[in-house]
Short mmCIF file of C-alpha atoms and ligand atoms in Angstrom, two decimals:
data_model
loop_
_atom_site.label_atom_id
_atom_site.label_comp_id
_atom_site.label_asym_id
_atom_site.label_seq_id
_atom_site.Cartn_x
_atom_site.Cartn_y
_atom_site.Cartn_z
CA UNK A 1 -78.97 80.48 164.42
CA UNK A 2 -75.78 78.88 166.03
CA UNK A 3 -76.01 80.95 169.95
CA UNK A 4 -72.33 79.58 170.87
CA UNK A 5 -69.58 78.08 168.59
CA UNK A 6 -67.43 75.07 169.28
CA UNK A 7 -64.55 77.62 170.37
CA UNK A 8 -66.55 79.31 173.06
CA UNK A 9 -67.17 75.44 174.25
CA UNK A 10 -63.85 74.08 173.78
CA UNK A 11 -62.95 77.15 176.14
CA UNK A 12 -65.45 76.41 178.74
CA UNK A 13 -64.56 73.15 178.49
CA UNK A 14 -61.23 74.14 179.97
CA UNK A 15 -62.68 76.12 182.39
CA UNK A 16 -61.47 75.24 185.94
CA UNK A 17 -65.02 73.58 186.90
CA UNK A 18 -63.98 70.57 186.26
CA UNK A 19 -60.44 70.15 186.76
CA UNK A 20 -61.46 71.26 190.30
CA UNK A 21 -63.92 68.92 190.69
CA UNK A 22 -61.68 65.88 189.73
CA UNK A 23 -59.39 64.97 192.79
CA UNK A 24 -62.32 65.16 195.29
CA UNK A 25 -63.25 61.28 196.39
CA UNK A 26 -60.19 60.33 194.35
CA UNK A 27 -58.78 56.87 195.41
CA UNK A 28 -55.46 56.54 194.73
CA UNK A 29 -55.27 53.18 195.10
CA UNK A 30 -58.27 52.52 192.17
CA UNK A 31 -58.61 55.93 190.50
CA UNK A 32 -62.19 55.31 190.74
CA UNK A 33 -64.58 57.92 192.66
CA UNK A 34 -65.94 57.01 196.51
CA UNK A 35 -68.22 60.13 196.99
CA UNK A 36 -70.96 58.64 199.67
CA UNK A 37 -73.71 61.35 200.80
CA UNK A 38 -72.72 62.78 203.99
CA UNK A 39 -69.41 62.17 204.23
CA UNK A 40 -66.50 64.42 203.53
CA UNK A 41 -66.07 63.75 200.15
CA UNK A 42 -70.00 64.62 199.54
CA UNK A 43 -69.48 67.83 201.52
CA UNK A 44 -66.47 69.13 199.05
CA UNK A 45 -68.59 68.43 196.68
CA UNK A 46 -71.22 70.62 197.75
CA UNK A 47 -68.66 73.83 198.80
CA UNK A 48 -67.33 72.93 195.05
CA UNK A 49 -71.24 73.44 193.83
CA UNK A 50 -71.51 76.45 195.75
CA UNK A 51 -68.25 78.28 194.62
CA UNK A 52 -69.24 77.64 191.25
CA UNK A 53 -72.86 78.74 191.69
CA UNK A 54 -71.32 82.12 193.40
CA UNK A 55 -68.71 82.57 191.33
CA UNK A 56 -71.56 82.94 188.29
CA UNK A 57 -73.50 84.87 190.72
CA UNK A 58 -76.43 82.24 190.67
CA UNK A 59 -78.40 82.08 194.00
CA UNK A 60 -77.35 78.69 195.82
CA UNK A 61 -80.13 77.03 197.85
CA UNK A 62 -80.33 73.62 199.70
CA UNK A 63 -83.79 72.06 199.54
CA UNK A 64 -85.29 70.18 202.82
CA UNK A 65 -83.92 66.74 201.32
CA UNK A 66 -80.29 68.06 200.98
CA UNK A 67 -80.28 68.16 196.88
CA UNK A 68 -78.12 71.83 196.12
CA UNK A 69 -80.18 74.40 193.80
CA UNK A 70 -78.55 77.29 191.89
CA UNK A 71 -81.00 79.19 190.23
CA UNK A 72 -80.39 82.08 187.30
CA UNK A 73 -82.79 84.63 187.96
CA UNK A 74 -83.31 86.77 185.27
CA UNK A 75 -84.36 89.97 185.56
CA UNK A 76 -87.95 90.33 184.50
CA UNK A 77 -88.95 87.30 185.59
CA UNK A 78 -91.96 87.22 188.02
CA UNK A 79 -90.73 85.43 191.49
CA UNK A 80 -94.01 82.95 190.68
CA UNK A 81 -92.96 82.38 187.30
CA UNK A 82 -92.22 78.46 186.05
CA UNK A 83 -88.68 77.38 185.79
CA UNK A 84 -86.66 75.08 183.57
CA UNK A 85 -84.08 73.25 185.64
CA UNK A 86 -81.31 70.42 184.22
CA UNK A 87 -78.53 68.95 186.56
CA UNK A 88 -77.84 65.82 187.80
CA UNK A 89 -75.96 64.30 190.73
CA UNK A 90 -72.04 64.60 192.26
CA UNK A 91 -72.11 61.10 194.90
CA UNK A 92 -70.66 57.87 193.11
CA UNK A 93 -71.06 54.39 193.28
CA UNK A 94 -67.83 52.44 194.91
CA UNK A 95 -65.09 53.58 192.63
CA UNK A 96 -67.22 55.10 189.81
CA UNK A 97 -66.27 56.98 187.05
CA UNK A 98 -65.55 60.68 186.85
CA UNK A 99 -68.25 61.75 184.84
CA UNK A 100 -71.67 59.50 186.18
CA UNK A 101 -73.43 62.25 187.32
CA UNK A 102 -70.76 65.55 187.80
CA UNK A 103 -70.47 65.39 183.47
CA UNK A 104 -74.36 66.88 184.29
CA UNK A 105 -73.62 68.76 186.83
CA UNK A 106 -70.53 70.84 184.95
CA UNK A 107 -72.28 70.97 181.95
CA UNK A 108 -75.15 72.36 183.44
CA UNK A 109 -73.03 75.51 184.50
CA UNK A 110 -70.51 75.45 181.54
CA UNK A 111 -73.96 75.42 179.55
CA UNK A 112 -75.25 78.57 181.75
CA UNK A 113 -71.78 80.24 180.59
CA UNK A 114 -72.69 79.76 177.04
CA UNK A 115 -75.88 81.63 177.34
CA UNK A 116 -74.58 84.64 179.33
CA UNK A 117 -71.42 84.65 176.75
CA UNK A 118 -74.13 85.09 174.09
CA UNK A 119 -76.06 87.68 175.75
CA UNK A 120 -78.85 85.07 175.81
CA UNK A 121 -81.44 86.22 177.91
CA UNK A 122 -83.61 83.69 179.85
CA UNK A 123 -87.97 85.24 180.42
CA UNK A 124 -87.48 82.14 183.21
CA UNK A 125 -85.19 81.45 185.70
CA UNK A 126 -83.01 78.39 184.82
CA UNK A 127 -81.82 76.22 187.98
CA UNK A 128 -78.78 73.44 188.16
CA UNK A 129 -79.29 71.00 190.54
CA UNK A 130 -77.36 68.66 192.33
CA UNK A 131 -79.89 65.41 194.13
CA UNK A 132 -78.93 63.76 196.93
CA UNK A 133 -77.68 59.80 196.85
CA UNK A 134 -78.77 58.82 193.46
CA UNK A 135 -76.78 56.07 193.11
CA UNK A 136 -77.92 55.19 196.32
CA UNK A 137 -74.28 53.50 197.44
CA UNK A 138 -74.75 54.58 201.02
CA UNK A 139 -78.26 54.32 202.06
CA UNK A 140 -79.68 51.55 199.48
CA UNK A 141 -82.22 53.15 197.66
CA UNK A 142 -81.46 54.99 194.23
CA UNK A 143 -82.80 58.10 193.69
CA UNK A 144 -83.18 59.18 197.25
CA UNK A 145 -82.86 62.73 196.65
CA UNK A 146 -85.39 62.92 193.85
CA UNK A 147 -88.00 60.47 195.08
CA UNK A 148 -88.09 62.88 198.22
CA UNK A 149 -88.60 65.92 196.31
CA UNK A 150 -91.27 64.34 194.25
CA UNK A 151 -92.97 62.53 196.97
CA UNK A 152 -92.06 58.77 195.42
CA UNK A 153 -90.62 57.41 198.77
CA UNK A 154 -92.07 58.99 202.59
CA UNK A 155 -90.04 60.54 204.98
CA UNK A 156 -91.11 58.25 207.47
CA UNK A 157 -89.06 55.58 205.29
CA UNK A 158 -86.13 57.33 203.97
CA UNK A 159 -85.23 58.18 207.52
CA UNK A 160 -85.06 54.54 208.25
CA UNK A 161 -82.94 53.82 205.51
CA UNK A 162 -79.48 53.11 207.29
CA UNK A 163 -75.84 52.31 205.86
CA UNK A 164 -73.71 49.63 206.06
CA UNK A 165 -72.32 50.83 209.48
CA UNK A 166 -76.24 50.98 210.70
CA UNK A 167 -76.23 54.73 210.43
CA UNK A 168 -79.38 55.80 209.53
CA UNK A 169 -80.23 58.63 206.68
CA UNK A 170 -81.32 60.73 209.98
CA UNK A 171 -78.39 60.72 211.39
CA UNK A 172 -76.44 61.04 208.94
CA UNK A 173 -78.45 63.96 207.70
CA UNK A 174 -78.38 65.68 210.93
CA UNK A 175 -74.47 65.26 211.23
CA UNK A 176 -74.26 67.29 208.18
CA UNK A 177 -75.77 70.20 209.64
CA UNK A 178 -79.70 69.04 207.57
CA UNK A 179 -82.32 68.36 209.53
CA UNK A 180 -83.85 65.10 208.95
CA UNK A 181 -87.34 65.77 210.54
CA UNK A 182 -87.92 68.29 207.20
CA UNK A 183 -87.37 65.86 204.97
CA UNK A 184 -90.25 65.19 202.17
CA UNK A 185 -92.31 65.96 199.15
CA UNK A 186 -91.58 69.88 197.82
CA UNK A 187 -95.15 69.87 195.47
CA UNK A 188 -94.78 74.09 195.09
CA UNK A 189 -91.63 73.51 193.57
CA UNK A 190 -92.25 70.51 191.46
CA UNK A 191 -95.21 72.54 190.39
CA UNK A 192 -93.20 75.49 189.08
CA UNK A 193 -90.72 72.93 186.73
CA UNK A 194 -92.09 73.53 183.37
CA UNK A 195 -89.48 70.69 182.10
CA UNK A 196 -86.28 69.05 183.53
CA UNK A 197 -83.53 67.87 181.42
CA UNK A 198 -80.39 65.92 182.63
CA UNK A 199 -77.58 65.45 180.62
CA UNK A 200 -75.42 62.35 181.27
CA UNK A 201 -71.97 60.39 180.17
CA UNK A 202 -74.29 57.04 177.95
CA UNK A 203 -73.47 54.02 180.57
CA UNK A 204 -73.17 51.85 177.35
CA UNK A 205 -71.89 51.92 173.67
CA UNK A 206 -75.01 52.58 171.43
CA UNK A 207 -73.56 56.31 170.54
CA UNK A 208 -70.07 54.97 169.17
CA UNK A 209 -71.67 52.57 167.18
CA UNK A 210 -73.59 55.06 165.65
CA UNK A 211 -71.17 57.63 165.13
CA UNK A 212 -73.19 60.22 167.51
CA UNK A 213 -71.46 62.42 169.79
CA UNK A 214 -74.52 62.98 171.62
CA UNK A 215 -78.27 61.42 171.82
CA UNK A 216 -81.40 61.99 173.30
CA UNK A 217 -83.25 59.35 176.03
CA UNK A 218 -86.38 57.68 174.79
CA UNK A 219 -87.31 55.77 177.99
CA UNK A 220 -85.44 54.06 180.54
CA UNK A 221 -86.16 49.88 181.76
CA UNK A 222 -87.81 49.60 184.96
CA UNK A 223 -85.47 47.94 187.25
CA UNK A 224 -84.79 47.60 191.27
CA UNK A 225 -82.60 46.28 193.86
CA UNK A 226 -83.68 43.62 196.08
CA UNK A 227 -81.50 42.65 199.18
CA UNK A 228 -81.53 38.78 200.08
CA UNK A 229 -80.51 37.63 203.54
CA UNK A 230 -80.02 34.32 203.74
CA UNK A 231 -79.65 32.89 207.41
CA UNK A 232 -78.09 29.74 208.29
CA UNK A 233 -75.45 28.59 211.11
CA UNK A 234 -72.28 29.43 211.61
CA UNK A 235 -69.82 26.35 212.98
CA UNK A 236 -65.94 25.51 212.53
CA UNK A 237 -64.50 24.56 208.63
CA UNK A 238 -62.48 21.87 209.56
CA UNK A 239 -64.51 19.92 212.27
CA UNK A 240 -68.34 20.37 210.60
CA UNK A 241 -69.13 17.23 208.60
CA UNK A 242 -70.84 18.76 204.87
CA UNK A 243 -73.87 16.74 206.06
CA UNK A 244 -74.13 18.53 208.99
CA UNK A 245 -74.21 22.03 207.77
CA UNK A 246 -76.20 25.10 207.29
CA UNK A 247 -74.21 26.74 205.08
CA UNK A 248 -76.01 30.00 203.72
CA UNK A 249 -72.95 30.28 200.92
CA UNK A 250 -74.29 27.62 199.32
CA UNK A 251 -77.99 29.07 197.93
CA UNK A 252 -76.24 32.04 197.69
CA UNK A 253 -74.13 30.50 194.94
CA UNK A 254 -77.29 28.46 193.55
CA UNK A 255 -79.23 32.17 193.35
CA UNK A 256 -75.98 33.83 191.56
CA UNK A 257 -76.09 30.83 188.99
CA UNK A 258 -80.06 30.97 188.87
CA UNK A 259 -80.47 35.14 187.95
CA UNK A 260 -77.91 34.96 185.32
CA UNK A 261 -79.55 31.70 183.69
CA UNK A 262 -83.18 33.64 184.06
CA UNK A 263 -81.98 36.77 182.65
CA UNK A 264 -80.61 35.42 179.70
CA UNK A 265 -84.45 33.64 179.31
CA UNK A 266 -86.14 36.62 179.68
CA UNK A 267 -83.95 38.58 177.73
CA UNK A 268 -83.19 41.01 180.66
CA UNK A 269 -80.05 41.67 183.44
CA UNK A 270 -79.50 40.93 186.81
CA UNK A 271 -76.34 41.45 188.70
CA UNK A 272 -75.61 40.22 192.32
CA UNK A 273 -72.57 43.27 193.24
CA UNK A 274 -72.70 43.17 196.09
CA UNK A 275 -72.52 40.41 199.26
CA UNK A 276 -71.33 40.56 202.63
CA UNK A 277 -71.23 36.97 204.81
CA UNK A 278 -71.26 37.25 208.38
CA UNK A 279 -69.19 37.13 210.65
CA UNK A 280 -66.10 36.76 207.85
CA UNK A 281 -63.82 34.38 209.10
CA UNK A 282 -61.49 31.96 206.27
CA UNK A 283 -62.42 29.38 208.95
CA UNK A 284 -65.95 29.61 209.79
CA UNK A 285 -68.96 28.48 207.78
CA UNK A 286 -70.93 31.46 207.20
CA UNK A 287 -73.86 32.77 210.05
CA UNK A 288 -75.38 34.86 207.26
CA UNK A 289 -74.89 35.72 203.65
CA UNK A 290 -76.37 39.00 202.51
CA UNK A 291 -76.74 39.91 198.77
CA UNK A 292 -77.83 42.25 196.50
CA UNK A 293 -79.88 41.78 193.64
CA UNK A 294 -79.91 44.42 191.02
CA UNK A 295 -82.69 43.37 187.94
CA UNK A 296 -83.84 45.44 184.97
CA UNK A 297 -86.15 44.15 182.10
CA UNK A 298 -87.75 45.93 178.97
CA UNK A 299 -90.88 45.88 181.13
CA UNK A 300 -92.59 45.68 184.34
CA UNK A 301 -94.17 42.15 184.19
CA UNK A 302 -90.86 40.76 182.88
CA UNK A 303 -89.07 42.61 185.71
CA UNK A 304 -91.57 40.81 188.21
CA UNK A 305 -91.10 37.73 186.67
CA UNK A 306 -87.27 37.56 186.88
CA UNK A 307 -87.59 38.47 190.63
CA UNK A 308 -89.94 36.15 191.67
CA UNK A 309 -88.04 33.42 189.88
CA UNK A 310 -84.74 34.24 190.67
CA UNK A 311 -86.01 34.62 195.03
CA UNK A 312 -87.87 31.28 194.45
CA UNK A 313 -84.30 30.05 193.65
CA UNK A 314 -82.71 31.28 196.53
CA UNK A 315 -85.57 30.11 199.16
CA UNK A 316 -86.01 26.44 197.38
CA UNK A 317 -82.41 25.88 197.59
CA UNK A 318 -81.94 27.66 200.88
CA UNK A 319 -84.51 25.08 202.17
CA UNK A 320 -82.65 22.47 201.21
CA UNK A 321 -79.52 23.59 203.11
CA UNK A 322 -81.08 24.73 206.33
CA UNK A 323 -81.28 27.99 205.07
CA UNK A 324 -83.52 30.89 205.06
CA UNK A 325 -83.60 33.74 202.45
CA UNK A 326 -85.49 36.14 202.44
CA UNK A 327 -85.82 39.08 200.22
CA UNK A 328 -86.65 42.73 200.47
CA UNK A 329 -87.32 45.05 197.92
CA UNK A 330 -84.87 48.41 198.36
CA UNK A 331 -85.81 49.83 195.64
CA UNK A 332 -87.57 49.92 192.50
CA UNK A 333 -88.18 52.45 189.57
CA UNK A 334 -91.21 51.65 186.99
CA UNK A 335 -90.63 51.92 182.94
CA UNK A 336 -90.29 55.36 182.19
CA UNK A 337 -90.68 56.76 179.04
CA UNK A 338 -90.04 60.61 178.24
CA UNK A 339 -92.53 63.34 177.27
CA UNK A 340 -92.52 63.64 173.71
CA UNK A 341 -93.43 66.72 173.19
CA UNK A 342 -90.05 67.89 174.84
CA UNK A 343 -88.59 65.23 173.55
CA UNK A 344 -89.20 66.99 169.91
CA UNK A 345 -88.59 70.56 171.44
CA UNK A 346 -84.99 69.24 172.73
CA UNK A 347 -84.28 67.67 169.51
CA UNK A 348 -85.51 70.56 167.43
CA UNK A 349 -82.92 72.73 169.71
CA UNK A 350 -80.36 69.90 168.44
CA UNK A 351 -80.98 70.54 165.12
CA UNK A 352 -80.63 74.32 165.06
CA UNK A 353 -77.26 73.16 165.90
CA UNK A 354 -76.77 70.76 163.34
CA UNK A 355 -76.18 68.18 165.99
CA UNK A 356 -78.13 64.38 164.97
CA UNK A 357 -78.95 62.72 167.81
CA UNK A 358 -80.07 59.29 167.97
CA UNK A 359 -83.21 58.69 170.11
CA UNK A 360 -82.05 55.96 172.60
CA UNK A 361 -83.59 53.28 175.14
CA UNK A 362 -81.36 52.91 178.52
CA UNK A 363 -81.37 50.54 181.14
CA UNK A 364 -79.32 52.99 183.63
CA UNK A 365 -81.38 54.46 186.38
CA UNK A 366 -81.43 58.53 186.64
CA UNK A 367 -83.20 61.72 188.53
CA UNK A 368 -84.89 62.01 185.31
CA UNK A 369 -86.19 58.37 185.70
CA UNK A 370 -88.14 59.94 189.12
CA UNK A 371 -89.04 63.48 187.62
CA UNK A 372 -90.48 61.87 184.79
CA UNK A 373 -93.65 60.99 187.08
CA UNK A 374 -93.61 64.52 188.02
CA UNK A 375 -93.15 67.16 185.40
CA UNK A 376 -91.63 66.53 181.91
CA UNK A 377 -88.27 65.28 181.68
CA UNK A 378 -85.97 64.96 179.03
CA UNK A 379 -82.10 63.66 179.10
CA UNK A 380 -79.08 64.23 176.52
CA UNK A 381 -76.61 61.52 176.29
CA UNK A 382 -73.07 62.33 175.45
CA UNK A 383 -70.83 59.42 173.50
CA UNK A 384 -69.11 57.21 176.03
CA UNK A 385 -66.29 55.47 173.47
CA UNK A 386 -65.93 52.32 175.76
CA UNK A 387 -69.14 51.81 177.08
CA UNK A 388 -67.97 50.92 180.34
CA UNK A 389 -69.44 52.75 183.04
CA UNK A 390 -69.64 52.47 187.29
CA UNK A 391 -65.99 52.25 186.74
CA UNK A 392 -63.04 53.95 187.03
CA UNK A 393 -62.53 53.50 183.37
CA UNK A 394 -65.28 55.22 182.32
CA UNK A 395 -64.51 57.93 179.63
CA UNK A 396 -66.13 60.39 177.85
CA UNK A 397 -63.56 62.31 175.18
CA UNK A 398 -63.19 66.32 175.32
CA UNK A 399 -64.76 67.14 172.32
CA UNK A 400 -68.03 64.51 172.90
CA UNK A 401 -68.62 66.70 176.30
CA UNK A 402 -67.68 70.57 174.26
CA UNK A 403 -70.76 68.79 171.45
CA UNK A 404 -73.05 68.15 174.88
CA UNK A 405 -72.40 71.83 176.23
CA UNK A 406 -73.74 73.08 173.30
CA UNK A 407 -76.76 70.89 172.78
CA UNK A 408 -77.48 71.74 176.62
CA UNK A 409 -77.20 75.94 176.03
CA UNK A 410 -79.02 75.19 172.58
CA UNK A 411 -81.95 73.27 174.88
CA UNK A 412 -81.83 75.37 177.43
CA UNK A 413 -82.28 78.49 175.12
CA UNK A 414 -85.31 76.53 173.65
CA UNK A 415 -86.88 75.74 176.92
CA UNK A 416 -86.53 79.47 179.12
CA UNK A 417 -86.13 81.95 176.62
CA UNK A 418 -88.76 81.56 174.35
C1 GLV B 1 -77.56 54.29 188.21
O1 GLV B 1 -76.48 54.58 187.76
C2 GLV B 1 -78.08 52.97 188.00
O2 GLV B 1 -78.61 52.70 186.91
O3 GLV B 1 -77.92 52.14 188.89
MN1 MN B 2 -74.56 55.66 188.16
MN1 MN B 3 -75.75 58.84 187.11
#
């Protein structure tokens, strides 16, 4: 039995969630997204969550690691009972799309809509949430949010963690009014999530090829980001012989050349996105060179293996410079592959909709990724028609997010009120 049509979506859909939403951490400049934890933009994102949470009259809550809850109570529920929960994040990568992460986040509640529309009534309470840092664009490590709650990173090491201005997650935190010495693992709550399920813009093109307006996450690559600081001697450009140099650009260059060569051997990705040489001048040889290695493989030993190659690159040919590299792991998230018992319960709840959904491997990172280890964790993918994603071009069309409202409220039906 259909419990919403595509009208009641297609009106949700224009529903001022989202539209208000859009201009915050707009730049004008890109028309990409800049919405770093803790700073202004991340904090109109949060009064945005809240409005909408109280404006559906959903009780708001902000956990010890700063990710936002808003929970639907119903009625008979006992205050012990389990809960299903879906969500996903609002901060951005540098001039991200529109929809990584807040396409889960709307849904979530335009999906909630749905239900009460229908008179649906959940026998568990249903929560939205909204984790801190996934993309980890501020403090380094993806997932932050999530791997707190769940206990994957300590607290003693996330409030370490500092930005690019040498701000650390503690301060930062305790500018915003949290308080970092809370921080940690939240195991009563984890225990109470019967099943999590994110839904989430596809960072690639495997739906349009397949016609598919929306598909369901088999298991995601394990993958990591490993910083490499390479150290050599800074010294005038136009007075330093070649011979005479320590030039830290120069591995750097040899390492870029070296991951993509290695990844195309082992059949897996690695990006370098993002560098920073020290101190900056036109005119100087470089002091320092710091880069960021981003690798993802099919699986765990060929993630290692792409690593430990691509760092044996940078130190052999930093040696040979006068240069020393050394790399640190930021962070890294194992193979993860979904529960697969939800996994049939979620496409069953497609089905009922007449919705086909195409079972799908990713290699993007996600809060499911981390609840995965936790409780069972499912994620819907809705049709991205370009593929292109962590930019401001990515695009998901209208009537691909309406389809992934209603698989959501058809899931989320399945999963709390039966
Ligand atoms: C998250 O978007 C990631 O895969 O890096
Ligand atoms: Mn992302
Ligand atoms: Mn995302």
């Amino acid at each position: 039995m259909s419990i919403v049509s595509v009208d009641d979506a297609a009106n949700t859909w224009k529903l001022p969630s989202w539209r208000s939403l859009l201009p915050v951490g707009a730049d004008a400049q890109t028309g990409g997204y800049r919405r770093f934890s803790f700073t202004p933009a991340d904090s109109q994102c949060r009064d945005w969550f809240r409005l909408e949470a109280v404006h559906r009259g959903l009780r708001v809550e902000t956990d010890r690691n700063g990710n936002l809850w808003a929970w639907w109570d119903p009625e008979h529920a006992r205050a012990d009972s389990e809960v299903v929960v879906t969500g996903s994040h609002l901060d951005s990568v540098p001039d991200g799309g529109a929809f990584d992460g807040p396409l889960g986040v709307v849904s979530a509640f335009a999906a909630i809509d749905l239900l009460v529309k229908a008179r649906v009534e959940p026998v568990r309470p249903v929560g939205v949430v909204a984790f801190t840092e996934e993309e980890g664009a501020r403090f380094g490590m993806a997932c932050l949010g999530s791997r707190l709650l769940t206990g994957a990173v300590t607290p003693e090491a996330a409030r370490e963690l500092t930005d690019a201005d040498g701000v650390s997650l503690a301060e930062a935190m305790a500018a915003a009014g949290l308080d970092p010495e809370a921080i940690g693992p939240d195991p009563e709550l984890v225990g109470r999530i019967e099943a999590f399920v994110e839904l989430h813009i596809e960072q690639g093109s495997a739906l349009a090829g397949m016609n598919a307006a929306v598909g369901v996450a088999e298991s995601i690559w394990p993958h990591g980001r490993w910083r490499i600081d390479f150290n050599g001697r800074a010294d005038h450009a136009g007075t330093t012989k070649l011979a005479d140099r320590s030039d830290p650009m120069l591995p750097f260059a040899a390492t870029v050349l070296a991951a993509r060569t290695v990844a195309t051997e082992l059949k897996s990705l690695a990006t370098f996105g993002r560098v920073a040489a020290e101190p900056g001048a036109a005119n100087a040889i470089s002091s320092a060179v710091h880069a960021w290695l981003d690798a993802r493989a099919p699986d765990e030993s060929t993630l290692t293996e792409l690593v430990s190659q691509v760092t044996a690159v940078a130190a052999l040919s930093g040696s040979s410079h006068g240069v020393t590299a050394t790399s640190t792991c930021e962070s890294l998230t194992p193979a993860v592959e979904f529960d697969l018992d939800l996994r049939d319960r979620v496409l069953a709840a497609l089905a009922g909709q007449e919705i086909e959904a195409p079972v799908l491997a990713t290699g993007a990172g996600h809060d499911a990724g981390v609840l995965a280890a936790a409780v069972p964790a499912a994620m819907l993918f809705v049709r991205n028609r370009t593929g292109v994603s962590h930019s401001p071009a990515e695009r998901a069309e209208p009537e691909d997010c309406e389809t992934g409202i209603i698989a959501l409220a058809a899931v989320l039906e399945e999963l709390a009120c039966r």
